[in-house]
């Protein structure tokens, strides 16, 4: 729709056919959208997401240029019975470079949105959290086990490469299941879900399953490149948090409150109890666990809280 509106206004200002412009733009937008959704953001397109950004943009521009040429021809074919107008090939050498320049700008903006996070960028633009807002969130803390031992074994550069691949691999399962990456922290990350989204259909557990399945799928690649498959632990807790903008020249959205501290303690409890994932009672009791995969393993003392927190292993 955005492509169509921009193309229609541009052609109207230039005194050219608005219908041709809109239809071409719809076809280009649809083609690019399908390429992004069903190739770039899938397993088949992970190579394109993981290569150097400049090379990725160059490849993307070639694809968009091909889509544009096909869309131009298809538009004239579809509208030929009504307008009887041939394809303007003589203008193509002038139009195509302009389109490529605009495509590069569009792709760079799209990649920046992905790097920052589309949801985060939207909230920063509209000022959702310009003033502190209280929300219900489910928070996941995830860390690689024995990162110091891995660093001694692999060296700093290889360890960083392994952690980089690990974080790259587990990011997609999180966002595919409705979560957002709040923060990458050393050898792990913090992810957030809106409470209702996390609880609905046990989406938070589905995301955790997908994370472990992804690392299992990539285990052969990890062994080949680094000689080891990283193991990791996860802590999950949910409740009220305060969400607010922070900073000035470089802005971000921060999450504050005791909930995030308890979530961090859940991740530590997973290590202490030698289990892969610990879920606090607040989240566990809200989930529908028909398969009894959530097992009560005890109560955890949280610094600064008088009452213990019941914890479940998943």
PDB file of C-alpha atoms in Angstrom:
ATOM      1  CA  UNK A   1       0.000   0.000   0.000  1.00  0.00           C
ATOM      2  CA  UNK A   2       2.888   2.361   0.842  1.00  0.00           C
ATOM      3  CA  UNK A   3       4.568   1.563  -2.483  1.00  0.00           C
ATOM      4  CA  UNK A   4       1.273   2.178  -4.320  1.00  0.00           C
ATOM      5  CA  UNK A   5       0.581   5.550  -2.663  1.00  0.00           C
ATOM      6  CA  UNK A   6       4.137   6.835  -3.274  1.00  0.00           C
ATOM      7  CA  UNK A   7       4.167   5.652  -6.900  1.00  0.00           C
ATOM      8  CA  UNK A   8       0.706   7.078  -7.564  1.00  0.00           C
ATOM      9  CA  UNK A   9       1.656  10.511  -6.177  1.00  0.00           C
ATOM     10  CA  UNK A  10       4.993  10.480  -8.049  1.00  0.00           C
ATOM     11  CA  UNK A  11       3.387   9.641 -11.394  1.00  0.00           C
ATOM     12  CA  UNK A  12       0.641  12.203 -10.801  1.00  0.00           C
ATOM     13  CA  UNK A  13       3.267  14.909 -10.161  1.00  0.00           C
ATOM     14  CA  UNK A  14       5.199  13.882 -13.306  1.00  0.00           C
ATOM     15  CA  UNK A  15       2.060  13.833 -15.463  1.00  0.00           C
ATOM     16  CA  UNK A  16       2.372  10.107 -16.192  1.00  0.00           C
ATOM     17  CA  UNK A  17      -0.201   7.328 -15.891  1.00  0.00           C
ATOM     18  CA  UNK A  18      -1.192   6.908 -12.247  1.00  0.00           C
ATOM     19  CA  UNK A  19      -2.696   3.457 -12.915  1.00  0.00           C
ATOM     20  CA  UNK A  20       0.561   2.161 -14.423  1.00  0.00           C
ATOM     21  CA  UNK A  21       2.556   3.517 -11.484  1.00  0.00           C
ATOM     22  CA  UNK A  22       0.252   2.083  -8.830  1.00  0.00           C
ATOM     23  CA  UNK A  23       0.006  -1.382 -10.410  1.00  0.00           C
ATOM     24  CA  UNK A  24       3.795  -1.602 -10.925  1.00  0.00           C
ATOM     25  CA  UNK A  25       4.382  -0.496  -7.345  1.00  0.00           C
ATOM     26  CA  UNK A  26       1.887  -3.068  -6.008  1.00  0.00           C
ATOM     27  CA  UNK A  27       3.634  -5.838  -7.953  1.00  0.00           C
ATOM     28  CA  UNK A  28       7.101  -4.701  -6.798  1.00  0.00           C
ATOM     29  CA  UNK A  29       5.962  -4.321  -3.187  1.00  0.00           C
ATOM     30  CA  UNK A  30       4.301  -7.734  -3.250  1.00  0.00           C
ATOM     31  CA  UNK A  31       7.376  -9.344  -4.811  1.00  0.00           C
ATOM     32  CA  UNK A  32       9.763  -7.788  -2.293  1.00  0.00           C
ATOM     33  CA  UNK A  33       7.421  -8.632   0.592  1.00  0.00           C
ATOM     34  CA  UNK A  34       7.165 -12.286  -0.474  1.00  0.00           C
ATOM     35  CA  UNK A  35      10.955 -12.486  -0.902  1.00  0.00           C
ATOM     36  CA  UNK A  36      11.516 -11.002   2.572  1.00  0.00           C
ATOM     37  CA  UNK A  37       8.855 -13.067   4.352  1.00  0.00           C
ATOM     38  CA  UNK A  38       9.237 -16.453   2.670  1.00  0.00           C
ATOM     39  CA  UNK A  39      12.966 -16.472   1.903  1.00  0.00           C
ATOM     40  CA  UNK A  40      15.082 -13.902   3.761  1.00  0.00           C
ATOM     41  CA  UNK A  41      13.404 -14.473   7.137  1.00  0.00           C
ATOM     42  CA  UNK A  42      13.339 -18.275   6.854  1.00  0.00           C
ATOM     43  CA  UNK A  43      15.973 -20.984   7.295  1.00  0.00           C
ATOM     44  CA  UNK A  44      16.757 -20.838   3.566  1.00  0.00           C
ATOM     45  CA  UNK A  45      17.650 -17.163   3.852  1.00  0.00           C
ATOM     46  CA  UNK A  46      19.810 -17.330   6.979  1.00  0.00           C
ATOM     47  CA  UNK A  47      22.954 -17.136   4.799  1.00  0.00           C
ATOM     48  CA  UNK A  48      21.751 -13.768   3.462  1.00  0.00           C
ATOM     49  CA  UNK A  49      21.050 -12.473   6.978  1.00  0.00           C
ATOM     50  CA  UNK A  50      24.430 -13.642   8.286  1.00  0.00           C
ATOM     51  CA  UNK A  51      26.780 -12.317   5.578  1.00  0.00           C
ATOM     52  CA  UNK A  52      28.367  -8.846   5.575  1.00  0.00           C
ATOM     53  CA  UNK A  53      25.633  -6.130   5.497  1.00  0.00           C
ATOM     54  CA  UNK A  54      27.020  -4.393   2.385  1.00  0.00           C
ATOM     55  CA  UNK A  55      27.163  -7.669   0.432  1.00  0.00           C
ATOM     56  CA  UNK A  56      23.664  -8.521   1.653  1.00  0.00           C
ATOM     57  CA  UNK A  57      22.347  -5.145   0.440  1.00  0.00           C
ATOM     58  CA  UNK A  58      24.011  -5.596  -2.980  1.00  0.00           C
ATOM     59  CA  UNK A  59      22.388  -9.007  -3.447  1.00  0.00           C
ATOM     60  CA  UNK A  60      19.056  -7.637  -2.257  1.00  0.00           C
ATOM     61  CA  UNK A  61      19.257  -4.727  -4.721  1.00  0.00           C
ATOM     62  CA  UNK A  62      19.839  -7.144  -7.627  1.00  0.00           C
ATOM     63  CA  UNK A  63      16.739  -9.113  -6.594  1.00  0.00           C
ATOM     64  CA  UNK A  64      14.652  -5.930  -6.291  1.00  0.00           C
ATOM     65  CA  UNK A  65      15.874  -4.685  -9.699  1.00  0.00           C
ATOM     66  CA  UNK A  66      14.869  -7.998 -11.307  1.00  0.00           C
ATOM     67  CA  UNK A  67      11.463  -7.784  -9.595  1.00  0.00           C
ATOM     68  CA  UNK A  68      11.073  -4.217 -10.914  1.00  0.00           C
ATOM     69  CA  UNK A  69      11.815  -5.215 -14.532  1.00  0.00           C
ATOM     70  CA  UNK A  70       9.409  -8.167 -14.315  1.00  0.00           C
ATOM     71  CA  UNK A  71       6.731  -5.985 -12.685  1.00  0.00           C
ATOM     72  CA  UNK A  72       7.092  -3.305 -15.392  1.00  0.00           C
ATOM     73  CA  UNK A  73       6.596  -5.851 -18.166  1.00  0.00           C
ATOM     74  CA  UNK A  74       3.732  -7.552 -16.339  1.00  0.00           C
ATOM     75  CA  UNK A  75       1.965  -4.210 -15.756  1.00  0.00           C
ATOM     76  CA  UNK A  76       2.055  -3.350 -19.449  1.00  0.00           C
ATOM     77  CA  UNK A  77       0.890  -6.865 -20.341  1.00  0.00           C
ATOM     78  CA  UNK A  78      -2.063  -6.651 -17.944  1.00  0.00           C
ATOM     79  CA  UNK A  79      -3.078  -3.114 -18.994  1.00  0.00           C
ATOM     80  CA  UNK A  80      -2.313  -3.414 -22.731  1.00  0.00           C
ATOM     81  CA  UNK A  81      -5.965  -4.150 -23.718  1.00  0.00           C
ATOM     82  CA  UNK A  82      -7.054  -0.917 -21.977  1.00  0.00           C
ATOM     83  CA  UNK A  83      -4.156   1.439 -22.730  1.00  0.00           C
ATOM     84  CA  UNK A  84      -2.501  -0.156 -25.782  1.00  0.00           C
ATOM     85  CA  UNK A  85       0.858   1.166 -24.596  1.00  0.00           C
ATOM     86  CA  UNK A  86       4.173  -0.608 -25.277  1.00  0.00           C
ATOM     87  CA  UNK A  87       6.809  -1.196 -22.603  1.00  0.00           C
ATOM     88  CA  UNK A  88       9.009   1.962 -22.453  1.00  0.00           C
ATOM     89  CA  UNK A  89      12.347   0.173 -22.822  1.00  0.00           C
ATOM     90  CA  UNK A  90      14.019   3.378 -24.010  1.00  0.00           C
ATOM     91  CA  UNK A  91      13.454   4.915 -20.567  1.00  0.00           C
ATOM     92  CA  UNK A  92      14.646   1.825 -18.667  1.00  0.00           C
ATOM     93  CA  UNK A  93      18.374   2.838 -18.644  1.00  0.00           C
ATOM     94  CA  UNK A  94      17.363   6.072 -16.882  1.00  0.00           C
ATOM     95  CA  UNK A  95      14.585   4.725 -14.650  1.00  0.00           C
ATOM     96  CA  UNK A  96      16.415   1.622 -13.414  1.00  0.00           C
ATOM     97  CA  UNK A  97      19.402   3.476 -11.782  1.00  0.00           C
ATOM     98  CA  UNK A  98      16.987   5.845 -10.006  1.00  0.00           C
ATOM     99  CA  UNK A  99      14.954   2.877  -8.816  1.00  0.00           C
ATOM    100  CA  UNK A 100      18.123   1.108  -7.611  1.00  0.00           C
ATOM    101  CA  UNK A 101      19.194   4.196  -5.610  1.00  0.00           C
ATOM    102  CA  UNK A 102      15.753   4.373  -3.995  1.00  0.00           C
ATOM    103  CA  UNK A 103      15.907   0.616  -3.354  1.00  0.00           C
ATOM    104  CA  UNK A 104      19.252   0.934  -1.567  1.00  0.00           C
ATOM    105  CA  UNK A 105      17.784   3.650   0.676  1.00  0.00           C
ATOM    106  CA  UNK A 106      14.699   1.527   1.349  1.00  0.00           C
ATOM    107  CA  UNK A 107      16.717  -1.626   2.076  1.00  0.00           C
ATOM    108  CA  UNK A 108      19.093   0.240   4.418  1.00  0.00           C
ATOM    109  CA  UNK A 109      16.099   1.673   6.315  1.00  0.00           C
ATOM    110  CA  UNK A 110      14.528  -1.803   6.458  1.00  0.00           C
ATOM    111  CA  UNK A 111      17.764  -3.345   7.761  1.00  0.00           C
ATOM    112  CA  UNK A 112      18.135  -0.574  10.358  1.00  0.00           C
ATOM    113  CA  UNK A 113      14.588  -1.297  11.515  1.00  0.00           C
ATOM    114  CA  UNK A 114      15.494  -4.978  11.886  1.00  0.00           C
ATOM    115  CA  UNK A 115      18.731  -4.159  13.758  1.00  0.00           C
ATOM    116  CA  UNK A 116      16.972  -1.835  16.202  1.00  0.00           C
ATOM    117  CA  UNK A 117      13.800  -3.911  16.342  1.00  0.00           C
ATOM    118  CA  UNK A 118      10.676  -2.877  14.449  1.00  0.00           C
ATOM    119  CA  UNK A 119       8.573  -2.747  17.611  1.00  0.00           C
ATOM    120  CA  UNK A 120      11.193  -0.736  19.507  1.00  0.00           C
ATOM    121  CA  UNK A 121      11.575   1.703  16.601  1.00  0.00           C
ATOM    122  CA  UNK A 122       7.797   2.163  16.418  1.00  0.00           C
ATOM    123  CA  UNK A 123       7.493   2.883  20.141  1.00  0.00           C
ATOM    124  CA  UNK A 124      10.399   5.358  20.011  1.00  0.00           C
ATOM    125  CA  UNK A 125       8.847   7.158  17.037  1.00  0.00           C
ATOM    126  CA  UNK A 126       5.339   7.513  18.509  1.00  0.00           C
ATOM    127  CA  UNK A 127       6.566   8.089  22.080  1.00  0.00           C
ATOM    128  CA  UNK A 128       4.704   5.177  23.683  1.00  0.00           C
ATOM    129  CA  UNK A 129       7.100   5.160  26.630  1.00  0.00           C
ATOM    130  CA  UNK A 130       8.012   8.856  26.711  1.00  0.00           C
ATOM    131  CA  UNK A 131       6.543   8.706  30.211  1.00  0.00           C
ATOM    132  CA  UNK A 132       6.978   5.540  32.335  1.00  0.00           C
ATOM    133  CA  UNK A 133       4.303   2.905  31.694  1.00  0.00           C
ATOM    134  CA  UNK A 134       3.462  -0.083  33.912  1.00  0.00           C
ATOM    135  CA  UNK A 135       2.991  -3.309  31.916  1.00  0.00           C
ATOM    136  CA  UNK A 136       2.724  -7.040  32.494  1.00  0.00           C
ATOM    137  CA  UNK A 137       5.686  -8.852  30.929  1.00  0.00           C
ATOM    138  CA  UNK A 138       7.222 -12.312  30.889  1.00  0.00           C
ATOM    139  CA  UNK A 139      11.021 -12.071  30.971  1.00  0.00           C
ATOM    140  CA  UNK A 140      13.505 -14.715  29.837  1.00  0.00           C
ATOM    141  CA  UNK A 141      17.160 -14.731  30.882  1.00  0.00           C
ATOM    142  CA  UNK A 142      19.398 -17.028  28.840  1.00  0.00           C
ATOM    143  CA  UNK A 143      23.115 -17.712  29.322  1.00  0.00           C
ATOM    144  CA  UNK A 144      25.684 -20.155  27.955  1.00  0.00           C
ATOM    145  CA  UNK A 145      27.036 -22.608  30.539  1.00  0.00           C
ATOM    146  CA  UNK A 146      30.721 -22.474  31.505  1.00  0.00           C
ATOM    147  CA  UNK A 147      31.585 -19.556  29.254  1.00  0.00           C
ATOM    148  CA  UNK A 148      34.899 -19.040  31.077  1.00  0.00           C
ATOM    149  CA  UNK A 149      35.903 -22.650  30.404  1.00  0.00           C
ATOM    150  CA  UNK A 150      34.974 -22.269  26.743  1.00  0.00           C
ATOM    151  CA  UNK A 151      37.025 -19.074  26.520  1.00  0.00           C
ATOM    152  CA  UNK A 152      40.103 -20.825  27.930  1.00  0.00           C
ATOM    153  CA  UNK A 153      39.620 -23.742  25.560  1.00  0.00           C
ATOM    154  CA  UNK A 154      38.814 -21.853  22.346  1.00  0.00           C
ATOM    155  CA  UNK A 155      40.489 -18.491  22.854  1.00  0.00           C
ATOM    156  CA  UNK A 156      38.870 -15.074  22.815  1.00  0.00           C
ATOM    157  CA  UNK A 157      38.280 -14.757  19.059  1.00  0.00           C
ATOM    158  CA  UNK A 158      36.861 -18.267  18.562  1.00  0.00           C
ATOM    159  CA  UNK A 159      34.699 -17.906  21.661  1.00  0.00           C
ATOM    160  CA  UNK A 160      33.290 -14.627  20.347  1.00  0.00           C
ATOM    161  CA  UNK A 161      32.589 -16.273  16.984  1.00  0.00           C
ATOM    162  CA  UNK A 162      30.808 -19.169  18.674  1.00  0.00           C
ATOM    163  CA  UNK A 163      28.740 -16.863  20.899  1.00  0.00           C
ATOM    164  CA  UNK A 164      27.908 -14.734  17.853  1.00  0.00           C
ATOM    165  CA  UNK A 165      26.611 -17.765  15.949  1.00  0.00           C
ATOM    166  CA  UNK A 166      24.735 -18.992  19.026  1.00  0.00           C
ATOM    167  CA  UNK A 167      22.938 -15.648  19.528  1.00  0.00           C
ATOM    168  CA  UNK A 168      22.229 -15.401  15.801  1.00  0.00           C
ATOM    169  CA  UNK A 169      20.672 -18.886  15.821  1.00  0.00           C
ATOM    170  CA  UNK A 170      18.415 -18.403  18.851  1.00  0.00           C
ATOM    171  CA  UNK A 171      17.134 -14.916  17.979  1.00  0.00           C
ATOM    172  CA  UNK A 172      14.743 -16.083  15.249  1.00  0.00           C
ATOM    173  CA  UNK A 173      12.910 -18.680  17.405  1.00  0.00           C
ATOM    174  CA  UNK A 174      12.277 -15.946  19.976  1.00  0.00           C
ATOM    175  CA  UNK A 175      10.865 -13.399  17.535  1.00  0.00           C
ATOM    176  CA  UNK A 176       8.940 -16.083  15.617  1.00  0.00           C
ATOM    177  CA  UNK A 177       7.082 -16.917  18.850  1.00  0.00           C
ATOM    178  CA  UNK A 178       6.086 -13.360  19.696  1.00  0.00           C
ATOM    179  CA  UNK A 179       9.075 -12.317  21.804  1.00  0.00           C
ATOM    180  CA  UNK A 180      11.475  -9.434  21.380  1.00  0.00           C
ATOM    181  CA  UNK A 181      15.183  -9.264  22.165  1.00  0.00           C
ATOM    182  CA  UNK A 182      15.557  -6.705  24.940  1.00  0.00           C
ATOM    183  CA  UNK A 183      19.309  -6.986  25.421  1.00  0.00           C
ATOM    184  CA  UNK A 184      22.302  -9.061  24.328  1.00  0.00           C
ATOM    185  CA  UNK A 185      24.539  -9.438  27.372  1.00  0.00           C
ATOM    186  CA  UNK A 186      27.922 -11.095  26.938  1.00  0.00           C
ATOM    187  CA  UNK A 187      27.231 -14.763  26.296  1.00  0.00           C
ATOM    188  CA  UNK A 188      23.455 -14.553  26.584  1.00  0.00           C
ATOM    189  CA  UNK A 189      20.393 -12.383  26.181  1.00  0.00           C
ATOM    190  CA  UNK A 190      17.242 -11.060  27.813  1.00  0.00           C
ATOM    191  CA  UNK A 191      13.968 -11.476  25.919  1.00  0.00           C
ATOM    192  CA  UNK A 192      10.528 -10.030  26.637  1.00  0.00           C
ATOM    193  CA  UNK A 193       6.969 -11.096  25.944  1.00  0.00           C
ATOM    194  CA  UNK A 194       3.725  -9.315  26.657  1.00  0.00           C
ATOM    195  CA  UNK A 195       2.134 -11.389  29.439  1.00  0.00           C
ATOM    196  CA  UNK A 196      -0.986 -12.391  27.471  1.00  0.00           C
ATOM    197  CA  UNK A 197       1.052 -13.326  24.385  1.00  0.00           C
ATOM    198  CA  UNK A 198       3.440 -15.483  26.438  1.00  0.00           C
ATOM    199  CA  UNK A 199       0.695 -17.348  28.283  1.00  0.00           C
ATOM    200  CA  UNK A 200      -1.645 -17.870  25.327  1.00  0.00           C
ATOM    201  CA  UNK A 201      -1.269 -21.451  24.028  1.00  0.00           C
ATOM    202  CA  UNK A 202       1.895 -21.822  26.149  1.00  0.00           C
ATOM    203  CA  UNK A 203       3.750 -19.646  23.647  1.00  0.00           C
ATOM    204  CA  UNK A 204       6.648 -19.049  26.030  1.00  0.00           C
ATOM    205  CA  UNK A 205       7.224 -22.818  26.349  1.00  0.00           C
ATOM    206  CA  UNK A 206       6.940 -23.217  22.576  1.00  0.00           C
ATOM    207  CA  UNK A 207       9.634 -20.559  22.174  1.00  0.00           C
ATOM    208  CA  UNK A 208      11.915 -22.386  24.618  1.00  0.00           C
ATOM    209  CA  UNK A 209      11.329 -25.660  22.740  1.00  0.00           C
ATOM    210  CA  UNK A 210      12.209 -23.907  19.483  1.00  0.00           C
ATOM    211  CA  UNK A 211      15.439 -22.498  20.948  1.00  0.00           C
ATOM    212  CA  UNK A 212      16.642 -25.926  22.069  1.00  0.00           C
ATOM    213  CA  UNK A 213      15.535 -27.486  18.748  1.00  0.00           C
ATOM    214  CA  UNK A 214      17.485 -24.847  16.814  1.00  0.00           C
ATOM    215  CA  UNK A 215      20.728 -25.541  18.687  1.00  0.00           C
ATOM    216  CA  UNK A 216      20.162 -29.297  18.255  1.00  0.00           C
ATOM    217  CA  UNK A 217      19.748 -28.738  14.519  1.00  0.00           C
ATOM    218  CA  UNK A 218      22.931 -26.665  14.368  1.00  0.00           C
ATOM    219  CA  UNK A 219      24.961 -29.037  16.585  1.00  0.00           C
ATOM    220  CA  UNK A 220      26.904 -30.560  13.665  1.00  0.00           C
ATOM    221  CA  UNK A 221      27.922 -27.082  12.459  1.00  0.00           C
ATOM    222  CA  UNK A 222      29.024 -26.069  15.969  1.00  0.00           C
ATOM    223  CA  UNK A 223      31.152 -29.221  16.300  1.00  0.00           C
ATOM    224  CA  UNK A 224      32.697 -28.684  12.877  1.00  0.00           C
ATOM    225  CA  UNK A 225      33.537 -25.005  13.423  1.00  0.00           C
ATOM    226  CA  UNK A 226      34.299 -24.911  17.157  1.00  0.00           C
ATOM    227  CA  UNK A 227      34.612 -28.509  18.335  1.00  0.00           C
ATOM    228  CA  UNK A 228      31.854 -28.052  20.905  1.00  0.00           C
ATOM    229  CA  UNK A 229      28.096 -27.514  21.081  1.00  0.00           C
ATOM    230  CA  UNK A 230      27.243 -24.788  23.634  1.00  0.00           C
ATOM    231  CA  UNK A 231      24.867 -25.798  26.415  1.00  0.00           C
ATOM    232  CA  UNK A 232      22.810 -23.130  28.098  1.00  0.00           C
ATOM    233  CA  UNK A 233      20.323 -22.417  30.852  1.00  0.00           C
ATOM    234  CA  UNK A 234      17.119 -20.370  30.889  1.00  0.00           C
ATOM    235  CA  UNK A 235      15.238 -18.547  33.650  1.00  0.00           C
ATOM    236  CA  UNK A 236      11.643 -17.357  33.232  1.00  0.00           C
ATOM    237  CA  UNK A 237       9.597 -15.005  35.400  1.00  0.00           C
ATOM    238  CA  UNK A 238       6.768 -12.585  34.797  1.00  0.00           C
ATOM    239  CA  UNK A 239       4.885  -9.738  36.399  1.00  0.00           C
ATOM    240  CA  UNK A 240       4.656  -5.966  36.550  1.00  0.00           C
ATOM    241  CA  UNK A 241       7.494  -3.909  35.099  1.00  0.00           C
ATOM    242  CA  UNK A 242       7.993  -0.222  34.401  1.00  0.00           C
ATOM    243  CA  UNK A 243       8.848   0.503  30.767  1.00  0.00           C
ATOM    244  CA  UNK A 244      10.336   3.872  29.866  1.00  0.00           C
ATOM    245  CA  UNK A 245      12.545   5.643  27.344  1.00  0.00           C
ATOM    246  CA  UNK A 246      16.104   6.311  28.425  1.00  0.00           C
ATOM    247  CA  UNK A 247      18.920   8.434  27.024  1.00  0.00           C
ATOM    248  CA  UNK A 248      18.993  11.437  24.709  1.00  0.00           C
ATOM    249  CA  UNK A 249      21.370  11.391  21.717  1.00  0.00           C
ATOM    250  CA  UNK A 250      21.126   7.603  21.730  1.00  0.00           C
ATOM    251  CA  UNK A 251      17.729   6.453  22.934  1.00  0.00           C
ATOM    252  CA  UNK A 252      16.534   3.060  24.061  1.00  0.00           C
ATOM    253  CA  UNK A 253      13.589   1.554  25.888  1.00  0.00           C
ATOM    254  CA  UNK A 254      14.431   0.331  29.393  1.00  0.00           C
ATOM    255  CA  UNK A 255      12.619  -2.177  31.605  1.00  0.00           C
ATOM    256  CA  UNK A 256      12.754  -1.731  35.381  1.00  0.00           C
ATOM    257  CA  UNK A 257      11.417  -3.364  38.523  1.00  0.00           C
ATOM    258  CA  UNK A 258      11.790  -6.390  40.766  1.00  0.00           C
ATOM    259  CA  UNK A 259      10.390  -8.711  38.072  1.00  0.00           C
ATOM    260  CA  UNK A 260      13.560  -8.478  35.998  1.00  0.00           C
ATOM    261  CA  UNK A 261      15.715  -9.160  39.088  1.00  0.00           C
ATOM    262  CA  UNK A 262      13.681 -12.285  39.926  1.00  0.00           C
ATOM    263  CA  UNK A 263      13.962 -13.462  36.300  1.00  0.00           C
ATOM    264  CA  UNK A 264      17.750 -13.194  36.598  1.00  0.00           C
ATOM    265  CA  UNK A 265      17.562 -15.247  39.813  1.00  0.00           C
ATOM    266  CA  UNK A 266      15.558 -17.933  37.960  1.00  0.00           C
ATOM    267  CA  UNK A 267      18.414 -18.302  35.476  1.00  0.00           C
ATOM    268  CA  UNK A 268      20.865 -18.648  38.385  1.00  0.00           C
ATOM    269  CA  UNK A 269      18.547 -21.238  39.971  1.00  0.00           C
ATOM    270  CA  UNK A 270      18.672 -23.302  36.772  1.00  0.00           C
ATOM    271  CA  UNK A 271      22.437 -23.501  37.198  1.00  0.00           C
ATOM    272  CA  UNK A 272      22.220 -24.256  40.920  1.00  0.00           C
ATOM    273  CA  UNK A 273      19.687 -27.076  40.414  1.00  0.00           C
ATOM    274  CA  UNK A 274      21.448 -28.402  37.294  1.00  0.00           C
ATOM    275  CA  UNK A 275      18.384 -28.106  35.042  1.00  0.00           C
ATOM    276  CA  UNK A 276      18.075 -26.515  31.622  1.00  0.00           C
ATOM    277  CA  UNK A 277      15.149 -24.223  32.360  1.00  0.00           C
ATOM    278  CA  UNK A 278      13.540 -22.828  35.520  1.00  0.00           C
ATOM    279  CA  UNK A 279      10.123 -21.152  35.489  1.00  0.00           C
ATOM    280  CA  UNK A 280       8.792 -19.179  38.436  1.00  0.00           C
ATOM    281  CA  UNK A 281       5.472 -20.166  40.005  1.00  0.00           C
ATOM    282  CA  UNK A 282       3.838 -16.916  38.782  1.00  0.00           C
ATOM    283  CA  UNK A 283       4.332 -17.994  35.170  1.00  0.00           C
ATOM    284  CA  UNK A 284       4.044 -21.768  35.684  1.00  0.00           C
ATOM    285  CA  UNK A 285       0.630 -21.586  37.344  1.00  0.00           C
ATOM    286  CA  UNK A 286      -0.699 -19.377  34.542  1.00  0.00           C
ATOM    287  CA  UNK A 287       0.279 -21.884  31.842  1.00  0.00           C
ATOM    288  CA  UNK A 288      -1.724 -24.876  30.665  1.00  0.00           C
ATOM    289  CA  UNK A 289       0.592 -27.810  31.341  1.00  0.00           C
ATOM    290  CA  UNK A 290      -1.415 -30.853  30.255  1.00  0.00           C
ATOM    291  CA  UNK A 291       1.742 -32.902  29.684  1.00  0.00           C
ATOM    292  CA  UNK A 292       3.178 -32.337  33.188  1.00  0.00           C
ATOM    293  CA  UNK A 293       6.437 -30.987  31.784  1.00  0.00           C
ATOM    294  CA  UNK A 294       6.562 -28.410  34.578  1.00  0.00           C
ATOM    295  CA  UNK A 295       7.786 -30.034  37.793  1.00  0.00           C
ATOM    296  CA  UNK A 296       8.049 -28.257  41.146  1.00  0.00           C
ATOM    297  CA  UNK A 297      11.650 -28.504  42.346  1.00  0.00           C
ATOM    298  CA  UNK A 298      11.585 -26.290  45.422  1.00  0.00           C
ATOM    299  CA  UNK A 299      11.556 -22.711  46.675  1.00  0.00           C
ATOM    300  CA  UNK A 300      14.181 -20.088  45.993  1.00  0.00           C
ATOM    301  CA  UNK A 301      15.251 -17.316  48.334  1.00  0.00           C
ATOM    302  CA  UNK A 302      15.395 -13.992  46.496  1.00  0.00           C
ATOM    303  CA  UNK A 303      17.630 -11.253  47.855  1.00  0.00           C
ATOM    304  CA  UNK A 304      15.522  -8.337  49.057  1.00  0.00           C
ATOM    305  CA  UNK A 305      12.300 -10.380  49.354  1.00  0.00           C
ATOM    306  CA  UNK A 306      10.962 -11.853  52.574  1.00  0.00           C
ATOM    307  CA  UNK A 307       8.991 -14.674  50.889  1.00  0.00           C
ATOM    308  CA  UNK A 308      10.549 -17.511  48.921  1.00  0.00           C
ATOM    309  CA  UNK A 309       9.579 -18.056  45.273  1.00  0.00           C
ATOM    310  CA  UNK A 310       8.369 -21.498  44.164  1.00  0.00           C
ATOM    311  CA  UNK A 311      10.275 -22.684  41.095  1.00  0.00           C
ATOM    312  CA  UNK A 312       9.502 -25.275  38.437  1.00  0.00           C
ATOM    313  CA  UNK A 313      11.829 -27.162  36.106  1.00  0.00           C
ATOM    314  CA  UNK A 314      10.763 -27.343  32.473  1.00  0.00           C
TER     315      UNK A 314
END
